Each structure stands twice: as C-alpha cells, then as structure tokens.
Tab-separated table of C-alpha atoms in Angstrom:
chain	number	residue	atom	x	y	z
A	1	UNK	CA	15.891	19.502	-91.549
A	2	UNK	CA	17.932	22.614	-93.020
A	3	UNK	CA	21.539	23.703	-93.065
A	4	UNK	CA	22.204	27.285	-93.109
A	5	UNK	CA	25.789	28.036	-95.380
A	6	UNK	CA	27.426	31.691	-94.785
A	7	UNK	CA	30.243	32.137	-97.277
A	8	UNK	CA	32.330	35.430	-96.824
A	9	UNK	CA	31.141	36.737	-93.678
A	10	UNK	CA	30.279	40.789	-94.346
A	11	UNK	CA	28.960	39.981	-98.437
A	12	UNK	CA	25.297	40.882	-98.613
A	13	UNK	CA	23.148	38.173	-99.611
A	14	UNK	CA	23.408	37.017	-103.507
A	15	UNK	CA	19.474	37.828	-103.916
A	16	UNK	CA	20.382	41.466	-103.307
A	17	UNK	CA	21.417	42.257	-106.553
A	18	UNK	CA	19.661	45.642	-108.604
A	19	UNK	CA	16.061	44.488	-109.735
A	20	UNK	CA	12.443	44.316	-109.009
A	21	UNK	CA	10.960	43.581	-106.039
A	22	UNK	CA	12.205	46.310	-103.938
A	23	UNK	CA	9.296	47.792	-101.900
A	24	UNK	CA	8.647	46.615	-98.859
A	25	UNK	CA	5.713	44.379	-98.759
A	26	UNK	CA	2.190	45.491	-98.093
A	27	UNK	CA	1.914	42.752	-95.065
A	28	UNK	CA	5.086	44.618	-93.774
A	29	UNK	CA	3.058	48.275	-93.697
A	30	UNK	CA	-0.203	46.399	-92.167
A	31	UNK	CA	2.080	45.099	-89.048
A	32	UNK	CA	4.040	48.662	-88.869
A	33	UNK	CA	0.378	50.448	-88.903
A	34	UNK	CA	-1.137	48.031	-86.136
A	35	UNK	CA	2.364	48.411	-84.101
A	36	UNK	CA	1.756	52.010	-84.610
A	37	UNK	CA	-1.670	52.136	-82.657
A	38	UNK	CA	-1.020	49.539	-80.329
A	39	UNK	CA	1.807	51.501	-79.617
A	40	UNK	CA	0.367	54.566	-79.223
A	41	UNK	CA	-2.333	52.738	-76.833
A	42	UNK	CA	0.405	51.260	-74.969
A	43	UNK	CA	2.268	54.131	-74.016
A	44	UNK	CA	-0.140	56.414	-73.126
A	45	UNK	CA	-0.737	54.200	-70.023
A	46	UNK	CA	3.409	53.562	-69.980
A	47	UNK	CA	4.258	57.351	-69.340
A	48	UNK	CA	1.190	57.957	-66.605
A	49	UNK	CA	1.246	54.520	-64.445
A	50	UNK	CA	4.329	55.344	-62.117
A	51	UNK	CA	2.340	58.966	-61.904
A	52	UNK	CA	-0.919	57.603	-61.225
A	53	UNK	CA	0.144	54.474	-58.877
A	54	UNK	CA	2.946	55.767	-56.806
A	55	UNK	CA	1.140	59.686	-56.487
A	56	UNK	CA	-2.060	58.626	-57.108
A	57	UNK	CA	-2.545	55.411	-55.520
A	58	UNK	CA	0.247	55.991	-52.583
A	59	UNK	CA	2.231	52.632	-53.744
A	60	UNK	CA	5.535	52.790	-52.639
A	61	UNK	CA	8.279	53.497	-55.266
A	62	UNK	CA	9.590	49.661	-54.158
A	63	UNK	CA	6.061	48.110	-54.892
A	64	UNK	CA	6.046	49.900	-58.230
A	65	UNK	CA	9.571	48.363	-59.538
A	66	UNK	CA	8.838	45.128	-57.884
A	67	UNK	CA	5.454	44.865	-59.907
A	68	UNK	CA	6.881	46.366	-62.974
A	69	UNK	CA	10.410	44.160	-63.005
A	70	UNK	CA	8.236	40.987	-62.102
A	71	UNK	CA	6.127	41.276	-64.967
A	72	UNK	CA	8.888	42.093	-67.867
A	73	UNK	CA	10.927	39.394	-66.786
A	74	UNK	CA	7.208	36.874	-67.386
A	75	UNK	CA	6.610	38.869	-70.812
A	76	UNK	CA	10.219	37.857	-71.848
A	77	UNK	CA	9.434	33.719	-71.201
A	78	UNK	CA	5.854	34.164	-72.294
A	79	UNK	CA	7.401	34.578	-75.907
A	80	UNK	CA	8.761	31.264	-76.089
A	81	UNK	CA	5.040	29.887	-75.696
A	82	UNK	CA	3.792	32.701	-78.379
A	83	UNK	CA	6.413	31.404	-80.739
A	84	UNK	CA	5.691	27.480	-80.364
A	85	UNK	CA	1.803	28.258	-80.206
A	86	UNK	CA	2.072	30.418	-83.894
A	87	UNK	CA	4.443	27.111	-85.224
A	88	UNK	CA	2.304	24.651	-84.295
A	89	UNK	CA	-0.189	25.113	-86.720
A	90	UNK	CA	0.920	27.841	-89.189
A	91	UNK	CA	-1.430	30.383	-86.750
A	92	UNK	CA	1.154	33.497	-86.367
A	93	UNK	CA	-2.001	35.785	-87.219
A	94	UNK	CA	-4.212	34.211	-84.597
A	95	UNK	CA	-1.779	34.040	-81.936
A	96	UNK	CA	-0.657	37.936	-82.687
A	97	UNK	CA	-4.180	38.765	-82.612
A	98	UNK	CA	-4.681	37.473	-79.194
A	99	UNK	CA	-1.643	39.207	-77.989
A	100	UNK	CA	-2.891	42.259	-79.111
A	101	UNK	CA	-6.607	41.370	-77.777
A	102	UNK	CA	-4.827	40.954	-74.638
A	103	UNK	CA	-3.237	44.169	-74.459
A	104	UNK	CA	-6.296	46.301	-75.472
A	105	UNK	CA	-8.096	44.646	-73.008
A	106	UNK	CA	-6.029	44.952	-70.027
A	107	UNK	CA	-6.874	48.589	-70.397
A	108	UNK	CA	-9.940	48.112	-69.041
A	109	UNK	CA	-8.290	46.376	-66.550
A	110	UNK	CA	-6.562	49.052	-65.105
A	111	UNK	CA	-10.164	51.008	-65.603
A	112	UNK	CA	-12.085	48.736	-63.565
A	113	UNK	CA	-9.669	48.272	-60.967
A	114	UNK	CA	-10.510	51.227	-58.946
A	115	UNK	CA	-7.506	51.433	-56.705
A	116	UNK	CA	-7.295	47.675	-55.858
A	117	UNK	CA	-3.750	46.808	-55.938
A	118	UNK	CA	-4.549	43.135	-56.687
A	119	UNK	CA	-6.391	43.769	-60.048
A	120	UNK	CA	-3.838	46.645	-61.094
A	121	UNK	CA	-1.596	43.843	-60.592
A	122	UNK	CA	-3.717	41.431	-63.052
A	123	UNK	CA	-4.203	44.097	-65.634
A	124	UNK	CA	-0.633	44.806	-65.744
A	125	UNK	CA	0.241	40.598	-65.706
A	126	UNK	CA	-2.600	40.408	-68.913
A	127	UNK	CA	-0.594	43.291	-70.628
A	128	UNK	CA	2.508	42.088	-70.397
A	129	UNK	CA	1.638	38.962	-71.556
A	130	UNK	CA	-0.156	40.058	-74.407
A	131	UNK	CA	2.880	41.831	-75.063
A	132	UNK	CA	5.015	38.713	-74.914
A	133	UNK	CA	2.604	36.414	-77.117
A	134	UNK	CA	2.646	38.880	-79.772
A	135	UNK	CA	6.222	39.860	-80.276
A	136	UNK	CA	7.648	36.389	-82.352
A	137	UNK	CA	4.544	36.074	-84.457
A	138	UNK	CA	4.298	39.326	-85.416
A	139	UNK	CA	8.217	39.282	-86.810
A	140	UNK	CA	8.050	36.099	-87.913
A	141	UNK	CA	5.113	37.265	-89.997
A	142	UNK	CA	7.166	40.094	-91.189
A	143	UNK	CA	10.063	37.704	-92.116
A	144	UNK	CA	7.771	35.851	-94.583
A	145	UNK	CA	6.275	37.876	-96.274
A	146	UNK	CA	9.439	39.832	-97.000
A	147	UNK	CA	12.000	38.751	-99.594
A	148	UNK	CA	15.474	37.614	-98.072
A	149	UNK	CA	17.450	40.595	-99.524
A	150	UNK	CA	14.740	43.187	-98.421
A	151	UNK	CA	14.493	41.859	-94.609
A	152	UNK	CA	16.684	44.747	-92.878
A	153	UNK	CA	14.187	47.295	-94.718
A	154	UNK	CA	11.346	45.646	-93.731
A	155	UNK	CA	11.874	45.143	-90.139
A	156	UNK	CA	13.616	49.431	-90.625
A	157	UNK	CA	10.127	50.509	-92.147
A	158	UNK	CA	8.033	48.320	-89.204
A	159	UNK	CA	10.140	49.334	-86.285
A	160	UNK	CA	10.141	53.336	-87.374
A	161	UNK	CA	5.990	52.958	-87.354
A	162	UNK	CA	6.551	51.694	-84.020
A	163	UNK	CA	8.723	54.289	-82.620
A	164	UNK	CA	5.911	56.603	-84.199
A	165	UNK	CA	3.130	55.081	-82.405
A	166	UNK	CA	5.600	54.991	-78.297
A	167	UNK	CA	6.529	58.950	-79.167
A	168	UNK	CA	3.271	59.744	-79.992
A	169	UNK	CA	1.411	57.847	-76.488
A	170	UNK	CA	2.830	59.956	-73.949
A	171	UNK	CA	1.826	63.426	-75.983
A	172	UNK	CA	-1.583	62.006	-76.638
A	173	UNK	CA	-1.113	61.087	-72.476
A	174	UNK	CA	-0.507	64.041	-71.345
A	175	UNK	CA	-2.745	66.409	-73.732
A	176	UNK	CA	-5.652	64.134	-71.919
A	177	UNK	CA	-4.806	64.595	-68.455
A	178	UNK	CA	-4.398	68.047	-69.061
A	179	UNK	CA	-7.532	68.054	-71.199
A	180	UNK	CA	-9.461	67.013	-68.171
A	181	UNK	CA	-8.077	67.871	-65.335
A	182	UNK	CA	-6.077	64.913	-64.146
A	183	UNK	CA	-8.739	62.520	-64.773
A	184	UNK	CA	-6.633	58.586	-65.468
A	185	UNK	CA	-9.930	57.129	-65.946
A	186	UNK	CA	-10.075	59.370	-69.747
A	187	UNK	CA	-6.413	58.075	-70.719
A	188	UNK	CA	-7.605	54.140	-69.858
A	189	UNK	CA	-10.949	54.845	-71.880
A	190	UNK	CA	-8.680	55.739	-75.540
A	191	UNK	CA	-6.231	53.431	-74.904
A	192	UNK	CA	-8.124	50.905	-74.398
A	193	UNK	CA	-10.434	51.809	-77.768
A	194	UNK	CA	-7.177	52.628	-79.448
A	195	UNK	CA	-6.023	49.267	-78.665
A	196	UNK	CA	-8.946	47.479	-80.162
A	197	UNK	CA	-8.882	49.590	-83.194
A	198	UNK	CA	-5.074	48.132	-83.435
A	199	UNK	CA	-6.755	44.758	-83.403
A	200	UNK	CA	-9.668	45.601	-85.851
A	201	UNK	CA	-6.544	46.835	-88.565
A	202	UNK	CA	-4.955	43.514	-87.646
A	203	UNK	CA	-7.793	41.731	-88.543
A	204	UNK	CA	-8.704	43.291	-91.556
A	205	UNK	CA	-5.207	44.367	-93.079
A	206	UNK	CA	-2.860	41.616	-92.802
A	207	UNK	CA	-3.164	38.063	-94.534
A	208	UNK	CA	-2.952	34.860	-92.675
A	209	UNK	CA	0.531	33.237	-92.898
A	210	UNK	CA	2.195	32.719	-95.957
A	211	UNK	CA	3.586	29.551	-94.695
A	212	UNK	CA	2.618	25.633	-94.954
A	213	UNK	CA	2.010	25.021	-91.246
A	214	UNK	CA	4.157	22.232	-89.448
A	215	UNK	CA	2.156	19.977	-87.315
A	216	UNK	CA	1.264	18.672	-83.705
A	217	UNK	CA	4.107	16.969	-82.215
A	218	UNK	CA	6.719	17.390	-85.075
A	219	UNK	CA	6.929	21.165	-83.506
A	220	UNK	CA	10.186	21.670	-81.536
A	221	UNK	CA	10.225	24.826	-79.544
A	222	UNK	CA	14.093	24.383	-78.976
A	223	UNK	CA	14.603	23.035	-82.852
A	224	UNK	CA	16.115	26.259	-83.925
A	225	UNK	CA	18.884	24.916	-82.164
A	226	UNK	CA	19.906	22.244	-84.536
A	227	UNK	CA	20.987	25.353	-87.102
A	228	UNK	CA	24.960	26.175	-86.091
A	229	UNK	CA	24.079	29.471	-87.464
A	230	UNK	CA	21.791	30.062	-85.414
A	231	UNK	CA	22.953	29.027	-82.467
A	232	UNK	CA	26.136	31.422	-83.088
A	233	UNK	CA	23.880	34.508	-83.597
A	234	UNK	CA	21.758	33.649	-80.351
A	235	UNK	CA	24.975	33.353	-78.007
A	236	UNK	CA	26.503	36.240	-79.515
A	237	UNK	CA	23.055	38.625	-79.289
A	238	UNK	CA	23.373	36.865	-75.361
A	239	UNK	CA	26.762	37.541	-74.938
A	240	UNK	CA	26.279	41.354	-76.059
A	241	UNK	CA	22.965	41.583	-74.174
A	242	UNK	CA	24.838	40.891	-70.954
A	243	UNK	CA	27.552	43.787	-71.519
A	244	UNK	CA	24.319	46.377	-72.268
A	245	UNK	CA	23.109	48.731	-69.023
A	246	UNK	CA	19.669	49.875	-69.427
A	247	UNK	CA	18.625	52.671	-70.545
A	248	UNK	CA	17.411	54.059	-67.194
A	249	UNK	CA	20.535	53.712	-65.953
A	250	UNK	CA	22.033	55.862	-68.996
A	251	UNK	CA	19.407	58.654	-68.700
A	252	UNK	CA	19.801	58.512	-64.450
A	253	UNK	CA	23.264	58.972	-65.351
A	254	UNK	CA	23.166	61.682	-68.150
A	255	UNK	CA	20.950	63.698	-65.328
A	256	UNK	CA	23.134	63.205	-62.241
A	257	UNK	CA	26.344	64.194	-64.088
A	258	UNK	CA	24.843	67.387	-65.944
A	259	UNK	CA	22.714	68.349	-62.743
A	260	UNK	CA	19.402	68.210	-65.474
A	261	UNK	CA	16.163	69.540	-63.557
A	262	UNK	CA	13.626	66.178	-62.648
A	263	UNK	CA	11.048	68.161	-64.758
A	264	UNK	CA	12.810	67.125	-68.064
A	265	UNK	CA	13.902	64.128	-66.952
A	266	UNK	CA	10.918	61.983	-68.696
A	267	UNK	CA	12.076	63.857	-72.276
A	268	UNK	CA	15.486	62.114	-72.439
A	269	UNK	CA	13.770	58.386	-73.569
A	270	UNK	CA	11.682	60.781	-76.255
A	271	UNK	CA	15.296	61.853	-77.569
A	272	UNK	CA	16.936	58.463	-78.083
A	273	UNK	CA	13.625	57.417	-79.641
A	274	UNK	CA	13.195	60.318	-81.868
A	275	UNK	CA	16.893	59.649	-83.023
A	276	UNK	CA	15.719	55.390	-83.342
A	277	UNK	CA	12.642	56.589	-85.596
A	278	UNK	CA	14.988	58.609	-88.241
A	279	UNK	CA	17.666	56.110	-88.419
A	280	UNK	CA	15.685	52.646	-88.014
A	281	UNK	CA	14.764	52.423	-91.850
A	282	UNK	CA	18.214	53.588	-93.842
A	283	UNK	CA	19.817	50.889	-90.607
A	284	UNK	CA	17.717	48.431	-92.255
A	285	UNK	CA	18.583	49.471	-95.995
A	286	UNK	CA	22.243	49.728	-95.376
A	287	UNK	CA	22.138	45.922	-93.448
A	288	UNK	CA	20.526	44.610	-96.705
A	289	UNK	CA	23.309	46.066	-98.899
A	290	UNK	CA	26.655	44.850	-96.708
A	291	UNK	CA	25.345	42.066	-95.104
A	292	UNK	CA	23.625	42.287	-91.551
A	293	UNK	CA	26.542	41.014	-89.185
A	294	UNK	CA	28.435	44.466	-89.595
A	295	UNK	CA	25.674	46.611	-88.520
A	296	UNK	CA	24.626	44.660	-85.564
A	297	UNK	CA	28.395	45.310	-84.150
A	298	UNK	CA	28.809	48.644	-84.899
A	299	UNK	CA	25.484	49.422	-83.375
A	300	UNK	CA	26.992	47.667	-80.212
A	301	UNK	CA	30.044	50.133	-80.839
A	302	UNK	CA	27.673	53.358	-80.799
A	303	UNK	CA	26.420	51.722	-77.085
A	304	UNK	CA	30.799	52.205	-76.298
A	305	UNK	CA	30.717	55.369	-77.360
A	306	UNK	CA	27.400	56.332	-75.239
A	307	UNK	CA	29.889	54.873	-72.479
A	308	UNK	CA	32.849	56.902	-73.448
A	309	UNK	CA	30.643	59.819	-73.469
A	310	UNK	CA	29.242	59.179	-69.619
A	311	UNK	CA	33.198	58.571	-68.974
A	312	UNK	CA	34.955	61.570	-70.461
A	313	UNK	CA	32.037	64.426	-70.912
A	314	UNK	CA	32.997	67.388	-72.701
A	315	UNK	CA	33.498	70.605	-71.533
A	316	UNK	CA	30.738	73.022	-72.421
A	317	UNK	CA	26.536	72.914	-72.774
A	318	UNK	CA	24.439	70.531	-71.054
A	319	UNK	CA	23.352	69.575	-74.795
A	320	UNK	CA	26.752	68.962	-75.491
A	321	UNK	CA	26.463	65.832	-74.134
A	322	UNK	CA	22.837	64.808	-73.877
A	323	UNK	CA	22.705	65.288	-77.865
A	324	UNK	CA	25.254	62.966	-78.889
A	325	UNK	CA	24.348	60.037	-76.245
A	326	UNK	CA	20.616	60.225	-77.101
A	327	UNK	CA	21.850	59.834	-80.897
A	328	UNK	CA	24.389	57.167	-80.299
A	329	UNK	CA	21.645	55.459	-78.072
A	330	UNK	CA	19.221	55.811	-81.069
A	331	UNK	CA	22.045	54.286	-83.233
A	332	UNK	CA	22.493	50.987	-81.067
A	333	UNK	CA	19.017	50.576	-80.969
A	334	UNK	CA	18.376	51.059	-85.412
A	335	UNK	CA	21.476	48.912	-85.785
A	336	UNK	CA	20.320	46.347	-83.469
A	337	UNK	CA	17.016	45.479	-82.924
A	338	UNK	CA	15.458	44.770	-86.631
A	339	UNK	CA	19.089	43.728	-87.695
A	340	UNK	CA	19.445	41.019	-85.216
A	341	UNK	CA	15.749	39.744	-86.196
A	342	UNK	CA	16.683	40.155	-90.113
A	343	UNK	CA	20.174	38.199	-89.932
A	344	UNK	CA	18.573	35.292	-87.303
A	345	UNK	CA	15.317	35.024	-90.140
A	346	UNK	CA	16.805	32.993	-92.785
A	347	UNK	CA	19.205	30.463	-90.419
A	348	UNK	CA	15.619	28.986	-89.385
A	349	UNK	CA	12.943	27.256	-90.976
A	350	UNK	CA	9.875	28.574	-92.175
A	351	UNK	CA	7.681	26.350	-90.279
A	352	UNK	CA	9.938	27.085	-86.994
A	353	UNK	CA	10.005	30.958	-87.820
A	354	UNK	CA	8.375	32.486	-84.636
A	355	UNK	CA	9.803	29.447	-82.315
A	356	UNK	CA	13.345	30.541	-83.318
A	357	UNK	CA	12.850	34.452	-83.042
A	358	UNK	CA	10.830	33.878	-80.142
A	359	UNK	CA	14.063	31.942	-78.811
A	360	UNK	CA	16.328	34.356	-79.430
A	361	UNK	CA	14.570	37.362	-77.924
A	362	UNK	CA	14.327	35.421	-75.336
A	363	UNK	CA	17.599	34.566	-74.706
A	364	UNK	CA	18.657	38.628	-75.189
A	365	UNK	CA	15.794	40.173	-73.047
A	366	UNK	CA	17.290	37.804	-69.601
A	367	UNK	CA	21.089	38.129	-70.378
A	368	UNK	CA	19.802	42.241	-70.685
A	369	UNK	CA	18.117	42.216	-67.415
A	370	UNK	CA	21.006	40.559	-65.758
A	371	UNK	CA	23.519	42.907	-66.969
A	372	UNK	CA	21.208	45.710	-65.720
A	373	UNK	CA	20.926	44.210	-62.517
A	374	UNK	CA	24.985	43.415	-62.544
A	375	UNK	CA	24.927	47.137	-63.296
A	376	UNK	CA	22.742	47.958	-60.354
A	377	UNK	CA	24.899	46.030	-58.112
A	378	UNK	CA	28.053	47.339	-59.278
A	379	UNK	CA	26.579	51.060	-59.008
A	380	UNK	CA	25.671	50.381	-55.390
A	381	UNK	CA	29.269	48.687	-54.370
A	382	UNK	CA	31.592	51.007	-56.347
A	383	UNK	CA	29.904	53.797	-57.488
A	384	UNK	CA	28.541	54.703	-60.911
A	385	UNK	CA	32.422	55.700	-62.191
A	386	UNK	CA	33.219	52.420	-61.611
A	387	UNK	CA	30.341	50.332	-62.565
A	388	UNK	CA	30.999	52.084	-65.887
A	389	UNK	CA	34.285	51.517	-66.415
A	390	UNK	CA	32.918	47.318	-65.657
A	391	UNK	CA	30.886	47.796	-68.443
A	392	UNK	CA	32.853	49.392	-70.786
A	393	UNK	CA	34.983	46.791	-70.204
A	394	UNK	CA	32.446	44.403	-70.340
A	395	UNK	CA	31.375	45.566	-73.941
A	396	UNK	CA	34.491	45.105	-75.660
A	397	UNK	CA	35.161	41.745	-74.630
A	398	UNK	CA	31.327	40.756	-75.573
A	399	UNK	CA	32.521	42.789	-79.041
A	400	UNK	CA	35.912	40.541	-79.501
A	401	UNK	CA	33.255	37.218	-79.101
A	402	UNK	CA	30.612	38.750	-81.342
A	403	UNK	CA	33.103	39.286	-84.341
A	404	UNK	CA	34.039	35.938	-83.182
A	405	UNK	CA	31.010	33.919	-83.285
A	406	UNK	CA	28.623	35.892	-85.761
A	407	UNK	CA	27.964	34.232	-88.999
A	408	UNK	CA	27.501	36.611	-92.104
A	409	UNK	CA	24.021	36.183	-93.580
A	410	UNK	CA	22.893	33.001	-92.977
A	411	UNK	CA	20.701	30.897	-95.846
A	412	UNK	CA	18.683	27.608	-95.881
A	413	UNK	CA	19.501	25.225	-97.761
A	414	UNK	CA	16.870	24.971	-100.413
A	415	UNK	CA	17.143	21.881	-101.340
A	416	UNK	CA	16.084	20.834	-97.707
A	417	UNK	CA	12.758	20.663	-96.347
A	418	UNK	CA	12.348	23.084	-93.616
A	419	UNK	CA	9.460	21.841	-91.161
C-alpha cells in the first residue's frame, strides 16, 4: 500500500534542490540509444508501407486504413498485458526485450510475405504488438533508474534519441529505394538487421531492473488505481486526450487551406518532429524545476494555439503558417508526452511501475483515437471550419478539468511499502 501527498500544486519536488546527482543516468542513455535504432528500423518501413501496399501491392486506400487503424487500436490494449507481465516478476528488461524481438522480427515478416495480404497482415499484427509490449517497461525502466527530481530530463534526453532515430528512418528509407531502384525487399533487409542490432544494445547496455520484484498473484494490473493521485492524472491525460485531433488531420488541414503541393506533403510530420527533438530535453528540465503539472497544460495550450492558427491564418507566406503550427505541434508533444510519464512515475509503486504507466497510456491512446474519430465525423457532417471550432471548444473545457483535477508532483509515502 502507498499514499501519494501533493502539497502546493505547481512547487517542484523538495529533492530538486542544487546538488549532485544531476546527469541523467547511464540506464536512461542505453534505453534512448536502443529507442534510437529501433526507431530508425521502425520508420523506415513506416514512411514506405502505404507506398509499397496501396501502389505496389494494389490494396485499396480503405484496406490500408482499415489494417493500419485495427492494429494501433490492439497495440494500445496490448500495453496493459506488457505492463502486468514486466510487474509480475520484476522482468521489465525481459518483457522490453521481447517487444523489441518482436518488432525486428516482423521485418522479415513483411520480407517473406511476398504480396500475400494475409501475412502482411500478421507481420504488421507482430509489430504492433511488439510495439505495445515494449512501451510501459521500457519507461518504467527509465523511471527507476532515474532520481525523482531528474525524471522530466530523463524521459527529455530518451524521447529526443527517439525523435532522432523516426527522423532519421524515412531518409535512410528513401536513400535505399533510390539506392536501388525501388527495390522494398533492400529497406525490409536493414530494418530488420537494424532492429536486431536495437535488441543486441538492449541486451548488452542496460541492467536488469533496479526493483525488488512483486509476486504471482499479489500483482494487480488495475492497482494503480487505489493512488487518488493517480487516478486524477489518468482522467485528466483522458479527458485532454479526447479534446486532441490527430495529427493527420492537422497536416490534411495545413495542406488544404495553403493549397501545399502532395509532393511535400510527407515533410510536414518531419517538421513537428524536428521542432519535438530540440525542445523535448529543456521540456523535461524546465518540468523538473516548476513542478510537472504546469507544463503538461501549457503544452495542451500550444495544441489551442495550433487550432487558432488553422482558424484565423495569417495573411502572407505559405511558411507563415506551416512554421508556427509545426512548432506549436512540436511544443504539445515535448510538454506532454515525457511530462505526463514523469508526473504519473512517483504516484505509483515501484513494484506496480509499468502496470500503472502501462494504464495510463492506455487510457490516453483510446480517448485520442476517439476524439480523432469524433473529429472525422464532425469533418464529414459540418465541414472542417466547424469540426474545428468543436474542438477548440472541446480543448478548453478538457483545459478548465485538467487545472481542475491535476495533482502537482505526486510522492509515495516512504514510510509505506509499495508492492
């Protein structure tokens, strides 16, 4: 059992005070450099599969986004199982590891598949759920190893070395298919050895879990619940997920309204995540120093302004525009996505680390795809001034109940056990 206390709610944790201990831990750079390879494995097949299965294989643009929604929405509940497997026995190396082995090899998948639609279909399923097994162990790994006052820097410094790894894929991508002439089989090949060299660092590079393991039955996936900090953080990161349109729909609408030719259409994501890379780590560093609740909003208040932005574009350049949104989207995503993981860390036990996390992505990832979809459908009834306007609207009020409900930096109570 633990209680988690929060005092005033924007004051930095007490442990942040000037003194040693400051770097960000060597366990944190092993994860960042694996992320960084996997990454760059990942994406090189990312930024060529719609290429090479809608023009290549002839599927239909429908069959594509069925396929491709059907398995994010299974990586997002896979987690939950990741998280409880990694708790169970103290195994959040093991468990990443397979996640990662998972990924690599789904590569090969997609290489021995030929152009059956059925075993695409598999390889894609194994990927995705490598992906989803890996995600809570890997930050829950990060989260203890790290002191409490440095966990905003070290989840900054892990997710800039994964931005790294998804803007270097689709160059690496594309100077292969060039390189040979159009030849996916050549991409498939590195990215699938580049994923198993992600596993080998893994394997070699970061220590097992610095955690006593909790045991057999006493593991309850759901027993992050019990925290009341916790639970406030996960329905306010659900709340807020709901009120956020995806960021298709955001670069769909940046090139509809500015008339942007379809050839640089695929550079707008490369923007937002060039803009993520620079600003993840001093995100991370400022979140440490203020306290972690205050970031995580404003971030959400860089996401209005990409809104406000798409509402009331200013009069001049194309880059007029397409600058500032793809920095305010890089904003909301520095501000968010390592804060959120750094102020939910220390409301939960260590030996219920990855369930917790694993919980909480969760819970975000679903409430994101159904304000997508709400997004969609709103797009399709109204149009896309209107659909905006909804979720502008939308945002503000999720904003009111996050200041609302968010905790400041939530502690456990020491003098607790935690399993």
């Amino acid at each position: 059992m633990y209680l988690a206390t929060t005092g005033r709610r924007d004051a930095p944790p007490p442990s942040a005070a000037r003194g040693p201990g400051r770097r960000v831990p060597a366990t944190v750079l092993a994860l960042g450099t694996v992320s960084l390879v996997t990454d760059v494995s990942s994406e090189m097949v990312t930024a060529v599969l719609p290429l090479y299965l809608v023009a290549g294989l002839g599927l239909s643009p429908l069959q594509f986004g069925f396929l491709d929604g059907l398995f994010n929405g299974a990586a997002a509940v896979v987690r939950l199982l990741g998280g409880h497997a990694a708790d169970r026995g103290g195994r959040h190396k093991r468990v990443a590891g397979l996640g990662y082995t998972l990924s690599a090899c789904s590569r090969l998948g997609l290489l021995l598949a030929g152009g059956a639609t059925g075993q695409i279909a598999a390889a894609l399923a194994v990927d995705r759920v490598g992906k989803g097994i890996r995600t809570a162990p890997r930050d829950a790994l990060i989260t203890l190893s790290s002191p409490p006052h440095l966990l905003g820097r070290a989840f900054g410094v892990h997710r800039a070395m994964d931005t790294t790894g998804a803007l270097l894929g689709p160059l690496a991508a594309f100077a292969l298919l060039w390189a040979t002439a159009d030849a996916y089989d050549a991409v498939f090949v590195v990215s699938f050895c580049t994923g198993l060299l992600g596993v080998l660092l893994l394997v070699l590079y970061v220590p097992a879990t610095p955690v006593k393991p909790s045991t057999g039955r006493r593991v309850n996936p759901f027993g992050a619940l019990r925290s009341t900090a916790f639970r406030r953080i996960l329905c306010a990161a659900a709340l807020l997920g709901a009120a956020t349109v995806g960021d298709s729909f955001v670069y769909l609408l940046l090139q509809r309204g500015l008339d942007i030719p379809v050839g640089w259409f695929p550079l707008l994501p490369l923007g937002s995540a060039a803009a993520y890379l620079l600003l993840a780590i001093p995100a991370g560093r400022i979140a440490d120093r203020i306290g972690r609740r205050l970031p995580f909003l404003y971030g959400h208040v860089a996401l209005l302004g990409v809104y406000a932005l798409l509402l009331f574009p200013a009069d001049g350049p194309a880059l007029a525009l397409v600058a500032p949104v793809l920095i305010l989207l890089g904003v909301f995503y520095a501000a968010t996505d390592g804060v959120l993981m750094a102020l939910a860390a220390p409301a939960l036990p260590d030996g219920g680390r990855a369930g917790g996390l694993a919980l909480l992505q969760t819970a975000q990832a679903l409430t994101r795809l159904l304000g997508t979809a709400g997004f969609g459908a709103a797009w399709t009834v109204w149009g896309p001034g209107q659909a905006l306007w909804a979720a502008a609207a939308a945002l503000l009020v999720s904003l009111a109940g996050g200041w609302a409900l968010l905790p400041g930096t939530p502690t456990a109570d020491p003098e607790r056990p935690t399993a």
